[in-house]
C-alpha positions as semicolon CSV with decimal commas, in nm:
position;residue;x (nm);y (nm);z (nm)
1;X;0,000;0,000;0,000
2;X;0,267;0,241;0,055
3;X;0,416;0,207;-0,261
4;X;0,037;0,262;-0,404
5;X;0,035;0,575;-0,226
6;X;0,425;0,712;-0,316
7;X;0,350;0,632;-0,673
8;X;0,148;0,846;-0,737
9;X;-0,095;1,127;-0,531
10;X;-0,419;1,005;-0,482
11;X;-0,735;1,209;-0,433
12;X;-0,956;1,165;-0,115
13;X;-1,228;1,022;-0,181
14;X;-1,547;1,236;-0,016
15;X;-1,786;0,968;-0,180
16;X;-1,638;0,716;0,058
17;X;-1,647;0,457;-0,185
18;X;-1,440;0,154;-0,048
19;X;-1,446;-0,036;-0,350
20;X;-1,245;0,251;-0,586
21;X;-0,919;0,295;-0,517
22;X;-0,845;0,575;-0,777
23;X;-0,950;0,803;-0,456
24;X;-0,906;0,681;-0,099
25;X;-1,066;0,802;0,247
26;X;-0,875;0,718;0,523
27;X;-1,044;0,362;0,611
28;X;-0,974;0,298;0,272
29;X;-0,621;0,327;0,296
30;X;-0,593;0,023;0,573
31;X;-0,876;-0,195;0,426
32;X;-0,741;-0,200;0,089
33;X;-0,420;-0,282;0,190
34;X;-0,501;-0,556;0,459
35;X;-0,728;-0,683;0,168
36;X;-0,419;-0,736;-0,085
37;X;-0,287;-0,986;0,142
38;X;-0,632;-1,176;0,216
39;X;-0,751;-1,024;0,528
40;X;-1,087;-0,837;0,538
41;X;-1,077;-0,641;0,837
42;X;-1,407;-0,502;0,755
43;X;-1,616;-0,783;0,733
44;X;-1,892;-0,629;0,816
45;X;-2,023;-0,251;0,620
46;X;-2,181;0,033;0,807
47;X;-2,494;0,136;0,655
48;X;-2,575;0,505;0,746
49;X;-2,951;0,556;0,734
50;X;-3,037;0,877;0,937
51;X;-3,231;1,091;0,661
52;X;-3,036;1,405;0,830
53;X;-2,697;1,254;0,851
54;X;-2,712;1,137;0,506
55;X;-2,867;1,483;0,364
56;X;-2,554;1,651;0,571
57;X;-2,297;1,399;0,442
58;X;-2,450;1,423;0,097
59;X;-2,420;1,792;0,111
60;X;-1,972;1,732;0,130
61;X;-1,993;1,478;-0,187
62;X;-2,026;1,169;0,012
63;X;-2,223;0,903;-0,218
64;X;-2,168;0,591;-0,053
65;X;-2,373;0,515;0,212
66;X;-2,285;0,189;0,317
67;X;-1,969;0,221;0,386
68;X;-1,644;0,158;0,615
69;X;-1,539;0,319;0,937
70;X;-1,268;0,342;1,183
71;X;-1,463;0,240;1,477
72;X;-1,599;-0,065;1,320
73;X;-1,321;-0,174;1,413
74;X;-1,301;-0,118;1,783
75;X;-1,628;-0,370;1,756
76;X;-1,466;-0,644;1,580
77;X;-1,438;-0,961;1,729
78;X;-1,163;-1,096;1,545
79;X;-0,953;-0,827;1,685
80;X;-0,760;-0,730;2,016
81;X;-0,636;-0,389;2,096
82;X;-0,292;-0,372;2,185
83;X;-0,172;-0,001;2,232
84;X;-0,367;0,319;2,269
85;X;-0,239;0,663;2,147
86;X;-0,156;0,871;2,446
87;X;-0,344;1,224;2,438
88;X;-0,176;1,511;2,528
């Protein structure tokens, strides 16, 4: 994925759509490469429905309504946290 991403500059992708990786949001970025060596971490899709969160989102280009998101993550699981970022 890095070299994907120092090959060339790639647009972000305010449609958040997961499946395109001409443009990437930055969700994107992990799942796609965690994906090109046969893990999915995002096995399971968010699918926004709130008429006023989508009508807001819609409004900044987003297109994509299901879609993939950091803290699907923290839900996962498959998966174990094992550091936390320290806040200043």
């Amino acid at each position: 994925m890095l070299d994907h991403i120092k090959a060339a500059h790639i647009p972000y992708d305010f449609s958040m759509n997961w499946n395109d990786d001409s443009k990437m949001f930055c969700s994107e970025v992990a799942y796609h490469a965690y994906r090109t060596i046969g893990i999915d971490l995002w096995a399971d899709k968010q699918k926004l429905e709130s008429p006023g969160l989508i009508r807001w989102l819609g409004d900044m280009g987003m297109t994509h309504f299901t879609t993939i998101m950091p803290a699907d993550l923290e839900y996962d699981p498959r998966l174990a946290p094992v550091a936390e970022m320290a806040q200043p």
